[in-house]
CSV table of N, CA and C in Angstrom, one decimal:
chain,number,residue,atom,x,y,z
A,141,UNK,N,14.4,-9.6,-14.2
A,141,UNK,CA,14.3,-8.3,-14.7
A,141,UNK,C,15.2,-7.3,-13.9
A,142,UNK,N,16.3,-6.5,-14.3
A,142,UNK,CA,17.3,-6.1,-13.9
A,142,UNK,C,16.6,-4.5,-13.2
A,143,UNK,N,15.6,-3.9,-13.5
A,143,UNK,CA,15.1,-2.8,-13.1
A,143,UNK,C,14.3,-3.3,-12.2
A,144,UNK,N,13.6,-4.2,-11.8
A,144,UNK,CA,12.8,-4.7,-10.6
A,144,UNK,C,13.8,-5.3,-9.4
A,145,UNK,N,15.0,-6.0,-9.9
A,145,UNK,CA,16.2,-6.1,-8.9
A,145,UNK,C,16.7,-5.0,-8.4
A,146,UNK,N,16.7,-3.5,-9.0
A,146,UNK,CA,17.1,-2.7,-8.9
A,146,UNK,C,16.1,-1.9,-7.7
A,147,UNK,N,15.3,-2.2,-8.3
A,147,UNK,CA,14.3,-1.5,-6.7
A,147,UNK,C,14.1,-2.1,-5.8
A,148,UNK,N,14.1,-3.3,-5.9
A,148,UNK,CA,14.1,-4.4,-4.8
A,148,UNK,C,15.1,-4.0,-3.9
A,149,UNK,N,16.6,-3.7,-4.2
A,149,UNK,CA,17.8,-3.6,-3.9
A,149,UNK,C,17.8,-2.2,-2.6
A,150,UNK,N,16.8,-1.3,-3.5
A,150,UNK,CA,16.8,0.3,-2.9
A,150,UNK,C,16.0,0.2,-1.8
A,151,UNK,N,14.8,-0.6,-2.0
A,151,UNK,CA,13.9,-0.8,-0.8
A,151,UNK,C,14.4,-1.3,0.4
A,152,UNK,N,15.4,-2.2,0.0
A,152,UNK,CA,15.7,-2.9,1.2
A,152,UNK,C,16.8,-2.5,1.6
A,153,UNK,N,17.6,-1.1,1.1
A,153,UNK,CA,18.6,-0.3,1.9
A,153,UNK,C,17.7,1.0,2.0
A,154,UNK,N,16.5,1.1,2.1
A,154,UNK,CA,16.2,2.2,2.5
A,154,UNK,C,15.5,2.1,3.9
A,155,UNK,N,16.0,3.0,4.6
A,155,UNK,CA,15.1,2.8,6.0
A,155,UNK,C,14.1,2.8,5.9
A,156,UNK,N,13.1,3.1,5.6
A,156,UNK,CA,11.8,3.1,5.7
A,156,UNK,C,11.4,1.4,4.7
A,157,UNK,N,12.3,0.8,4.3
A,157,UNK,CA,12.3,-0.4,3.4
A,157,UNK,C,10.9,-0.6,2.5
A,158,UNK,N,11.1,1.0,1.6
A,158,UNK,CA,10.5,0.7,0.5
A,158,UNK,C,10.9,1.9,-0.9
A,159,UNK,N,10.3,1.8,-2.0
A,159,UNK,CA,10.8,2.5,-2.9
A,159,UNK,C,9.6,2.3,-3.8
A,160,UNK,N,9.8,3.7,-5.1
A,160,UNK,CA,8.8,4.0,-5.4
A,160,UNK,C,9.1,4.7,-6.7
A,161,UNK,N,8.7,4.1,-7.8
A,161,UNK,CA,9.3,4.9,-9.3
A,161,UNK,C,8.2,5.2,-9.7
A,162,UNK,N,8.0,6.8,-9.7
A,162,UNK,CA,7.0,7.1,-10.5
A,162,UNK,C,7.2,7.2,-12.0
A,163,UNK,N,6.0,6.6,-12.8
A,163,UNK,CA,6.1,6.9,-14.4
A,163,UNK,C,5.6,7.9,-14.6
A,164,UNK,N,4.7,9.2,-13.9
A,164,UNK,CA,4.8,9.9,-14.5
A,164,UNK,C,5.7,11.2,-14.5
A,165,UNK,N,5.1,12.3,-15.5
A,165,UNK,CA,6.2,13.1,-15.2
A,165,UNK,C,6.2,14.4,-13.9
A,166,UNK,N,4.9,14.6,-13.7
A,166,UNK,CA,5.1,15.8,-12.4
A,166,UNK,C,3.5,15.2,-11.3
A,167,UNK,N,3.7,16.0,-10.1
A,167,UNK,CA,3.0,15.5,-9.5
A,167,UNK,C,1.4,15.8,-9.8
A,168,UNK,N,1.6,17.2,-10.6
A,168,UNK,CA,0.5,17.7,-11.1
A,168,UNK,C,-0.3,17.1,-12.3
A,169,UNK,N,-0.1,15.8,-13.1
A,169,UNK,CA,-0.4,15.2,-14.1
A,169,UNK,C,-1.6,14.4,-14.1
A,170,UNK,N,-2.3,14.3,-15.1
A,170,UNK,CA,-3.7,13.9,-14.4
A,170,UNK,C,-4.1,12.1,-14.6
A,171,UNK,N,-2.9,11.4,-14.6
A,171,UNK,CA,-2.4,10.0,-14.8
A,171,UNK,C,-1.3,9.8,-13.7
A,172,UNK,N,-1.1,9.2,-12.8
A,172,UNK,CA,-0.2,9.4,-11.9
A,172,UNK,C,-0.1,7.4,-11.6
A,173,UNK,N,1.1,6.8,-12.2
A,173,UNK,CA,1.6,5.6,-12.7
A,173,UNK,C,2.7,5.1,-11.7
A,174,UNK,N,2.8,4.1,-11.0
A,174,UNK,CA,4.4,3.9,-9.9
A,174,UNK,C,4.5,2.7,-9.8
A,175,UNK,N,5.4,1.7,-10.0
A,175,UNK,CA,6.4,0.6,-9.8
A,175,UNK,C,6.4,1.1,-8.1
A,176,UNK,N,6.2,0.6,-6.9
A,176,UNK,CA,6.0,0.2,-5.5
A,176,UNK,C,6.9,-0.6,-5.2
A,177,UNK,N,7.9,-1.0,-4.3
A,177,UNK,CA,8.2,-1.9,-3.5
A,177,UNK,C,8.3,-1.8,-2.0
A,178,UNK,N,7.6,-2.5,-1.2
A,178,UNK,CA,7.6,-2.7,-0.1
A,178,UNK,C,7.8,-4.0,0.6
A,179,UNK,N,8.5,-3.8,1.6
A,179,UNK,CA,9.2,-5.0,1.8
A,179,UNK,C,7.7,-5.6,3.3
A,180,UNK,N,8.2,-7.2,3.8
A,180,UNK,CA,7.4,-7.6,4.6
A,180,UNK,C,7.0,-6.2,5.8
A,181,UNK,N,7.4,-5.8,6.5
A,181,UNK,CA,7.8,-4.6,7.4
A,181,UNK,C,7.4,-3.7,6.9
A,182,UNK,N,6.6,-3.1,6.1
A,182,UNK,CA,5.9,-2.3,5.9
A,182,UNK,C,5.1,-2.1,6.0
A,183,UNK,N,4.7,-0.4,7.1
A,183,UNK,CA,3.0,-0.8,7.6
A,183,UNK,C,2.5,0.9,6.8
A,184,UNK,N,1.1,0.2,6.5
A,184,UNK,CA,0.7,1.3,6.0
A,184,UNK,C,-0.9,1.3,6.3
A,185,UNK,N,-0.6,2.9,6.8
A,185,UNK,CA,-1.6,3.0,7.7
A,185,UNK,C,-2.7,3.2,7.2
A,186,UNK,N,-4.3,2.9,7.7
A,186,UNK,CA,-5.1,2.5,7.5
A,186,UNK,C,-6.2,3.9,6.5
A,187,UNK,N,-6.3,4.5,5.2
A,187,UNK,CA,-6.3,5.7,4.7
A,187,UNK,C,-7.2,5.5,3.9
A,188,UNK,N,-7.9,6.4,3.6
A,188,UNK,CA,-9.4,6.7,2.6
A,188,UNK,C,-8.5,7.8,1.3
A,189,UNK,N,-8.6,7.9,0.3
A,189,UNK,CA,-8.6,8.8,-0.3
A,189,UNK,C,-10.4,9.5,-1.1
A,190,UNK,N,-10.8,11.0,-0.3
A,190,UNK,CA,-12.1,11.0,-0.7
A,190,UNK,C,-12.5,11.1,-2.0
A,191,UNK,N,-11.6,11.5,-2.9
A,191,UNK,CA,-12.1,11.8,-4.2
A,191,UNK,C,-11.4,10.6,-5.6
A,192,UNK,N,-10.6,10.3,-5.0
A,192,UNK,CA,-10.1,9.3,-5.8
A,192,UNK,C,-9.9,8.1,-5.6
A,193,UNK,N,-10.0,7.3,-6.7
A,193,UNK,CA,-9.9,5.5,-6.9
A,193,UNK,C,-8.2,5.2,-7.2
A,194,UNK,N,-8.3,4.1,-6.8
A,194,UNK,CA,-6.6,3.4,-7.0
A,194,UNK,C,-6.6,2.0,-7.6
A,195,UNK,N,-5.9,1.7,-8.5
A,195,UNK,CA,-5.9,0.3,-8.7
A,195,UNK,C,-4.8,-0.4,-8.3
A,196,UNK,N,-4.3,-2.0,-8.0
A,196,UNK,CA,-3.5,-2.7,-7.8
A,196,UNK,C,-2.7,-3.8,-8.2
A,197,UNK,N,-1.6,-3.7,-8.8
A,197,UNK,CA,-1.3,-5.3,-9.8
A,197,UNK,C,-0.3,-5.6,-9.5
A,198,UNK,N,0.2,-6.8,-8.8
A,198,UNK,CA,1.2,-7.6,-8.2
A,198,UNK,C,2.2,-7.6,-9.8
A,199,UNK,N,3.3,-7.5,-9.2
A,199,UNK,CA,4.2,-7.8,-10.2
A,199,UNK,C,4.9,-8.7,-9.7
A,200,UNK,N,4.9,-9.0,-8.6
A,200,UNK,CA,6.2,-10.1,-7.6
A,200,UNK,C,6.2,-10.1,-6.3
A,201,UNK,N,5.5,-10.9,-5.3
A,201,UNK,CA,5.0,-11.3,-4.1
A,201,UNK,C,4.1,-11.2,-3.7
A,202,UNK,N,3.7,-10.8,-2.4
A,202,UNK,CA,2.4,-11.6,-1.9
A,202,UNK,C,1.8,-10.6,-1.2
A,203,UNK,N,0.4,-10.1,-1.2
A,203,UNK,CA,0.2,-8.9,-0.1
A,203,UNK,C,-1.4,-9.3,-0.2
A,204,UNK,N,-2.1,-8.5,1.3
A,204,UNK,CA,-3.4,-8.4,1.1
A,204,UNK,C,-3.8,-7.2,1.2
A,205,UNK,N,-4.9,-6.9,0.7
A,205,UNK,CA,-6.0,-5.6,0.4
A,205,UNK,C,-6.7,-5.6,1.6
A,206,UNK,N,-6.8,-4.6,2.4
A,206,UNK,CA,-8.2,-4.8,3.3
A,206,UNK,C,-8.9,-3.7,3.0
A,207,UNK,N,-10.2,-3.8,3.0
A,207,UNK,CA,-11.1,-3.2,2.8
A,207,UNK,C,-11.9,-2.4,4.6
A,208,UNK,N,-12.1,-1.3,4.6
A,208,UNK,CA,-12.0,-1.2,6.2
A,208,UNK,C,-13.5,-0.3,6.0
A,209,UNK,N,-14.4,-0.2,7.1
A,209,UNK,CA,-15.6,1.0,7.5
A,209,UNK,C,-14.7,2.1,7.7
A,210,UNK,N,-15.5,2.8,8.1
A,210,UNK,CA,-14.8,4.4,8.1
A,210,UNK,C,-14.6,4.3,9.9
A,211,UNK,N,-14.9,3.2,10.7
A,211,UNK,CA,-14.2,3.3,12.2
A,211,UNK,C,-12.6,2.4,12.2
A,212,UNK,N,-12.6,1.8,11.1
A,212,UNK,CA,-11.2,1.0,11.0
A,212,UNK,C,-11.6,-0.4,11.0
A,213,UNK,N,-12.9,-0.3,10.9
A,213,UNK,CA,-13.2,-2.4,11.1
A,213,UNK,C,-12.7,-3.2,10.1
A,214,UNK,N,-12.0,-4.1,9.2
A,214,UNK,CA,-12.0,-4.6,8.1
A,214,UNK,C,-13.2,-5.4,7.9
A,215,UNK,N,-13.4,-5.2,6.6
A,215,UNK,CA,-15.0,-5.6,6.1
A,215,UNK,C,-14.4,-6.7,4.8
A,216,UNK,N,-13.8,-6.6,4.3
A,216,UNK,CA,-13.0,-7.7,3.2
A,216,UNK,C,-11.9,-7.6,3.4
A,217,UNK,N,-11.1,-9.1,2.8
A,217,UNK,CA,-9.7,-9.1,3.1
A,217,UNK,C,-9.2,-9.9,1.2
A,218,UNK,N,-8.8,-9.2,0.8
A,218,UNK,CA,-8.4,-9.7,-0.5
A,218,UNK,C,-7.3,-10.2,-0.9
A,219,UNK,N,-6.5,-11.3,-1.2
A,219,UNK,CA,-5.5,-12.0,-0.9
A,219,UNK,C,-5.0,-11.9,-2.7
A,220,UNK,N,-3.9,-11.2,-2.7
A,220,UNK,CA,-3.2,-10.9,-3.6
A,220,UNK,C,-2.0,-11.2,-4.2
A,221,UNK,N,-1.4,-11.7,-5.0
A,221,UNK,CA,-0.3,-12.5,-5.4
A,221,UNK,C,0.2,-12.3,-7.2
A,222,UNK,N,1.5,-12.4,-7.3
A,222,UNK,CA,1.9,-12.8,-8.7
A,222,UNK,C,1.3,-14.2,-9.8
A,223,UNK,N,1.2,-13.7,-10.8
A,223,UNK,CA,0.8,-14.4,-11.4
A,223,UNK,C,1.2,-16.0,-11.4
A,224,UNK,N,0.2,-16.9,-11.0
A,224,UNK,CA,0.7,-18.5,-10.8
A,224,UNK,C,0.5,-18.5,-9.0
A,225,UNK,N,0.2,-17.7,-8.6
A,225,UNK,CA,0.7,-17.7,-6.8
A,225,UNK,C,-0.8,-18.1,-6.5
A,226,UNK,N,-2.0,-18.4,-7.6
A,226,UNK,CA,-3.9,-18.7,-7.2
A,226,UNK,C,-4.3,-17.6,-6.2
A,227,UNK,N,-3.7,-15.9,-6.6
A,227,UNK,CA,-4.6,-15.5,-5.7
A,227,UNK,C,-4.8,-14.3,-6.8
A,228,UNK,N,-5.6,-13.0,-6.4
A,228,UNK,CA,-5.8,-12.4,-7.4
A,228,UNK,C,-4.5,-11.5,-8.1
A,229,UNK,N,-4.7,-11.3,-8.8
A,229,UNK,CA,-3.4,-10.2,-9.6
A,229,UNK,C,-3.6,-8.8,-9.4
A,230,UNK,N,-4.9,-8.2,-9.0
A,230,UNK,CA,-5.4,-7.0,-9.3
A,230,UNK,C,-6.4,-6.7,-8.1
A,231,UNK,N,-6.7,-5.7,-8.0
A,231,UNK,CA,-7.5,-5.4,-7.2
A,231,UNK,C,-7.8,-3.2,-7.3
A,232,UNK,N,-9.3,-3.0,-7.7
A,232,UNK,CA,-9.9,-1.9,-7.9
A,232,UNK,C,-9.9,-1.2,-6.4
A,233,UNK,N,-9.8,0.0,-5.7
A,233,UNK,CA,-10.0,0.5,-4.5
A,233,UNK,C,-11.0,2.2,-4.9
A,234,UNK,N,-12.5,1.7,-4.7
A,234,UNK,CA,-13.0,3.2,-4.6
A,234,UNK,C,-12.6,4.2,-4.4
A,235,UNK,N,-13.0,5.5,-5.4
A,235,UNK,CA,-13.0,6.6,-4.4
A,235,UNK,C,-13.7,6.6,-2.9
A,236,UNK,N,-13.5,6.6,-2.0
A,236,UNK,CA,-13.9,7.0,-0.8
A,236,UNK,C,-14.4,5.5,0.4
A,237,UNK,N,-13.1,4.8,-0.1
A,237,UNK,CA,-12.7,3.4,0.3
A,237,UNK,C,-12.3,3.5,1.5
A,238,UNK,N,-11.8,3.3,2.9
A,238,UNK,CA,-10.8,2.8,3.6
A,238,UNK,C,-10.4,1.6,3.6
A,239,UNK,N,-8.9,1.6,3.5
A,239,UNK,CA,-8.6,0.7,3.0
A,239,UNK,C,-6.7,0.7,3.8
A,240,UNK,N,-6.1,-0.2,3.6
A,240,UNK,CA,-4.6,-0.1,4.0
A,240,UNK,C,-4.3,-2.1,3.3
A,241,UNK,N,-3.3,-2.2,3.4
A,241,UNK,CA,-2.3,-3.2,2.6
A,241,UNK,C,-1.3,-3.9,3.5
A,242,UNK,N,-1.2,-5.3,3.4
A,242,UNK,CA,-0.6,-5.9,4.5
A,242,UNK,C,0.3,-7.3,3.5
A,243,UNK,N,1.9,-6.7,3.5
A,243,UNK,CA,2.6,-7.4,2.5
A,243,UNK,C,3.2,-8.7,3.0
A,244,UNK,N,3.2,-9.9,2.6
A,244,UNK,CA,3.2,-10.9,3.0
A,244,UNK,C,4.8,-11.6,2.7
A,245,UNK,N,4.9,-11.1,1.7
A,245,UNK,CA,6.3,-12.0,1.0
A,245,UNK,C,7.6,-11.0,1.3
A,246,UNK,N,8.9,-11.6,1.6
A,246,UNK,CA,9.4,-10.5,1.9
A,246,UNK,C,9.7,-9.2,1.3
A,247,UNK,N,9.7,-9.5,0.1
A,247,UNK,CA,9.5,-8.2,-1.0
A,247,UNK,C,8.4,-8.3,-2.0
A,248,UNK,N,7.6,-7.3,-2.0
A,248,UNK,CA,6.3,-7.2,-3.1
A,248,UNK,C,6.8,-5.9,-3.9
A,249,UNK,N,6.1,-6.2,-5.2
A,249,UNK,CA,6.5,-4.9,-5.9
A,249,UNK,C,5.0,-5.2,-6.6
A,250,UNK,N,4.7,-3.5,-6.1
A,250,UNK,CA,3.1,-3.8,-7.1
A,250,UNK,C,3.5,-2.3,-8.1
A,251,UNK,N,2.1,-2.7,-8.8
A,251,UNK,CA,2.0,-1.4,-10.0
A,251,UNK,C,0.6,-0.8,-9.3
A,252,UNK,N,1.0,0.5,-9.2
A,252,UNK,CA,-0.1,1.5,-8.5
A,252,UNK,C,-0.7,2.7,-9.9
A,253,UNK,N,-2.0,2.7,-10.0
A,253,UNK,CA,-2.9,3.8,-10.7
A,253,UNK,C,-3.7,4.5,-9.9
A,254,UNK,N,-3.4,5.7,-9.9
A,254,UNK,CA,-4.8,6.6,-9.4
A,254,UNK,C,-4.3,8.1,-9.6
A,255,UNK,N,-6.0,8.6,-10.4
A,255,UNK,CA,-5.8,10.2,-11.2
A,255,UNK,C,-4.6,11.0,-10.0
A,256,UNK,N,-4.5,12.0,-11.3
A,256,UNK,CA,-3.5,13.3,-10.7
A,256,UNK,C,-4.7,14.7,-10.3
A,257,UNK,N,-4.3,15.4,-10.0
A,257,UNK,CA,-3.2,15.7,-9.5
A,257,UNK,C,-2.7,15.3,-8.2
A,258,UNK,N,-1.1,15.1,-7.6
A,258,UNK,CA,-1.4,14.4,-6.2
A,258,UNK,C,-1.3,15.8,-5.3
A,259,UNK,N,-2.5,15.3,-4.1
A,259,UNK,CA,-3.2,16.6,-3.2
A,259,UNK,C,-3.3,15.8,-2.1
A,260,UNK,N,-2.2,15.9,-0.8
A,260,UNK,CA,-2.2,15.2,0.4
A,260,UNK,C,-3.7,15.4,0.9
A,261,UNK,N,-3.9,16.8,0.9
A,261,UNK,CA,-5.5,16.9,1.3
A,261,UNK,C,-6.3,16.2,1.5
A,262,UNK,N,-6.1,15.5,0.6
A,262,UNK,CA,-7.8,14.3,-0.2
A,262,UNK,C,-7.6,13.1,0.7
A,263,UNK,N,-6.4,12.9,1.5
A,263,UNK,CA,-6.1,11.4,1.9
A,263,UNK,C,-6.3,11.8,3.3
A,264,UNK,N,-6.9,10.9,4.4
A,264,UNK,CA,-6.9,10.9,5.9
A,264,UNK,C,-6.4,9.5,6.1
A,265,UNK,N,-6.3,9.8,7.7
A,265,UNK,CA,-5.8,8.4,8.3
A,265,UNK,C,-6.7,8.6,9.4
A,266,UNK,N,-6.3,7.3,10.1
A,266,UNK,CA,-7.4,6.6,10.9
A,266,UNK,C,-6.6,7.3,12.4
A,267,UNK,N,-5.5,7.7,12.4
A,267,UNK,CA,-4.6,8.5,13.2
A,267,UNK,C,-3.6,8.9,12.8
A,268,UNK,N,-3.2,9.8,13.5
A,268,UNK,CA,-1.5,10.8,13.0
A,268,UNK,C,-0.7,9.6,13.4
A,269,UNK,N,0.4,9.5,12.0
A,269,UNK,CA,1.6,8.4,12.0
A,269,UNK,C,2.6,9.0,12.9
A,270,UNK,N,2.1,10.2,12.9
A,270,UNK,CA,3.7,11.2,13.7
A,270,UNK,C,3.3,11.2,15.2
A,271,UNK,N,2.2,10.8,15.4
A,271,UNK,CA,1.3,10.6,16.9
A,271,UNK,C,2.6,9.7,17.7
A,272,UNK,N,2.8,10.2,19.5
A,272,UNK,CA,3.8,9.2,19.9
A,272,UNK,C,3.3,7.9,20.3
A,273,UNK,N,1.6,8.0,20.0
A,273,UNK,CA,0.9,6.2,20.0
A,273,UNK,C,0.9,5.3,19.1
A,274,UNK,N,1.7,6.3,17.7
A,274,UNK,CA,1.6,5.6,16.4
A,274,UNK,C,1.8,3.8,17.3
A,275,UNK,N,2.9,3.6,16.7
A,275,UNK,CA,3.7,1.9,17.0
A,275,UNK,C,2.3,1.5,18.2
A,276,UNK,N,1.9,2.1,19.0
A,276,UNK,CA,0.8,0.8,19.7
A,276,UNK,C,-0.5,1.0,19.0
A,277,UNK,N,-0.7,1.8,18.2
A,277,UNK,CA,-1.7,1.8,17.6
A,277,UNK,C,-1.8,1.0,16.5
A,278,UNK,N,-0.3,1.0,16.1
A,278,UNK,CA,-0.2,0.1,14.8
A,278,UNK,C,-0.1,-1.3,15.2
A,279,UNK,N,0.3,-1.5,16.5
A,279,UNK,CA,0.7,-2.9,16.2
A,279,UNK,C,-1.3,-3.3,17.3
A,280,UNK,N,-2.1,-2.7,17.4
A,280,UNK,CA,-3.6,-3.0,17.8
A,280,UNK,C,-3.8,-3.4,16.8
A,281,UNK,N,-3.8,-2.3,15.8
A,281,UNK,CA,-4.7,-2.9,14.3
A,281,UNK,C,-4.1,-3.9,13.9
A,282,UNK,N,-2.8,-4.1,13.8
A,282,UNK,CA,-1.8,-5.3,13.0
A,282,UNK,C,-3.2,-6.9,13.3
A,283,UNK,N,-3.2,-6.4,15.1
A,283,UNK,CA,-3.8,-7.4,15.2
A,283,UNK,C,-5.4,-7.8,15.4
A,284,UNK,N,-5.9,-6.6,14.8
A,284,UNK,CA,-7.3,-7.0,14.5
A,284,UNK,C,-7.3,-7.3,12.8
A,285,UNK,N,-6.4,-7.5,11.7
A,285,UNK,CA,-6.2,-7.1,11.0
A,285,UNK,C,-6.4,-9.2,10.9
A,286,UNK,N,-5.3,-9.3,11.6
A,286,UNK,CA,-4.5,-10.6,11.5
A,286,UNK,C,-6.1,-11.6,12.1
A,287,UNK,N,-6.5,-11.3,13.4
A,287,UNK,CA,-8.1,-11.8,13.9
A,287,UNK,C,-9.4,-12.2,12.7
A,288,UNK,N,-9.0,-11.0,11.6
A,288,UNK,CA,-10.4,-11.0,10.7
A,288,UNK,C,-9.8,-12.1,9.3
A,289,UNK,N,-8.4,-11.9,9.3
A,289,UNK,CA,-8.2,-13.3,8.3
A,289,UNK,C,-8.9,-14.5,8.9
């Protein structure tokens, strides 16, 4: 598919090595639709949204779901994959879930749902990413993350 090569391509010349096509049209829209790619190297920090649900559908590689308490413990680990790969395709995330994503294959492209309008507000993290402990903080959890598989 020449548009999934194409984001594949941007993720992995983008510093942050990922990329993100929203289908819809403004951020204010109350259907908010995105083609995701993120490469292995992508960490994403461990986040609750309070009022809204998200869903998840592999389109091409390998990632896991964790499911986390509200101190950061992971409580499920959902093992996610493209169709044929025997693991799930999809995966539902509550409103008022913590939760964060751990990509396994070097490049995953998932399809992301969850209502509009988008309102940073609604979302916390488990710490400030802009914190100068982010990287030891991240790489603690990486590894209680890795312990509970």
């Amino acid at each position: 598919e020449p548009m999934l090569e194409f984001l594949k391509q941007q993720a992995l010349r983008n510093p942050r090595q990922r990329c993100r096509l929203c289908l819809h049209s403004t951020p204010e829209d109350a259907l908010h639709e995105m083609i995701i790619v993120h490469t292995k190297d992508v960490f994403v920090p461990p986040h609750v949204h309070s009022a809204k649900a998200e869903s998840f559908s592999i389109i091409s590689g390998k990632a896991t779901l964790y499911l986390l308490n509200s101190s950061g413990q992971p409580t499920e680990a959902i093992s996610l994959g493209e169709p044929g790969s025997g693991r799930a395709l999809c995966a539902k995330i509550p409103a008022g879930q913590w939760h964060t994503q751990r990509f396994e294959s070097d490049v995953a492209v998932f399809y992301e749902v969850t209502s509009g309008p988008f309102t940073p507000q609604g979302t916390a993290t488990l710490w400030d990413a802009n914190s100068p402990d982010h990287e030891i903080m991240a790489a603690a959890f990486l590894k209680k993350l890795h312990a509970f598989r």
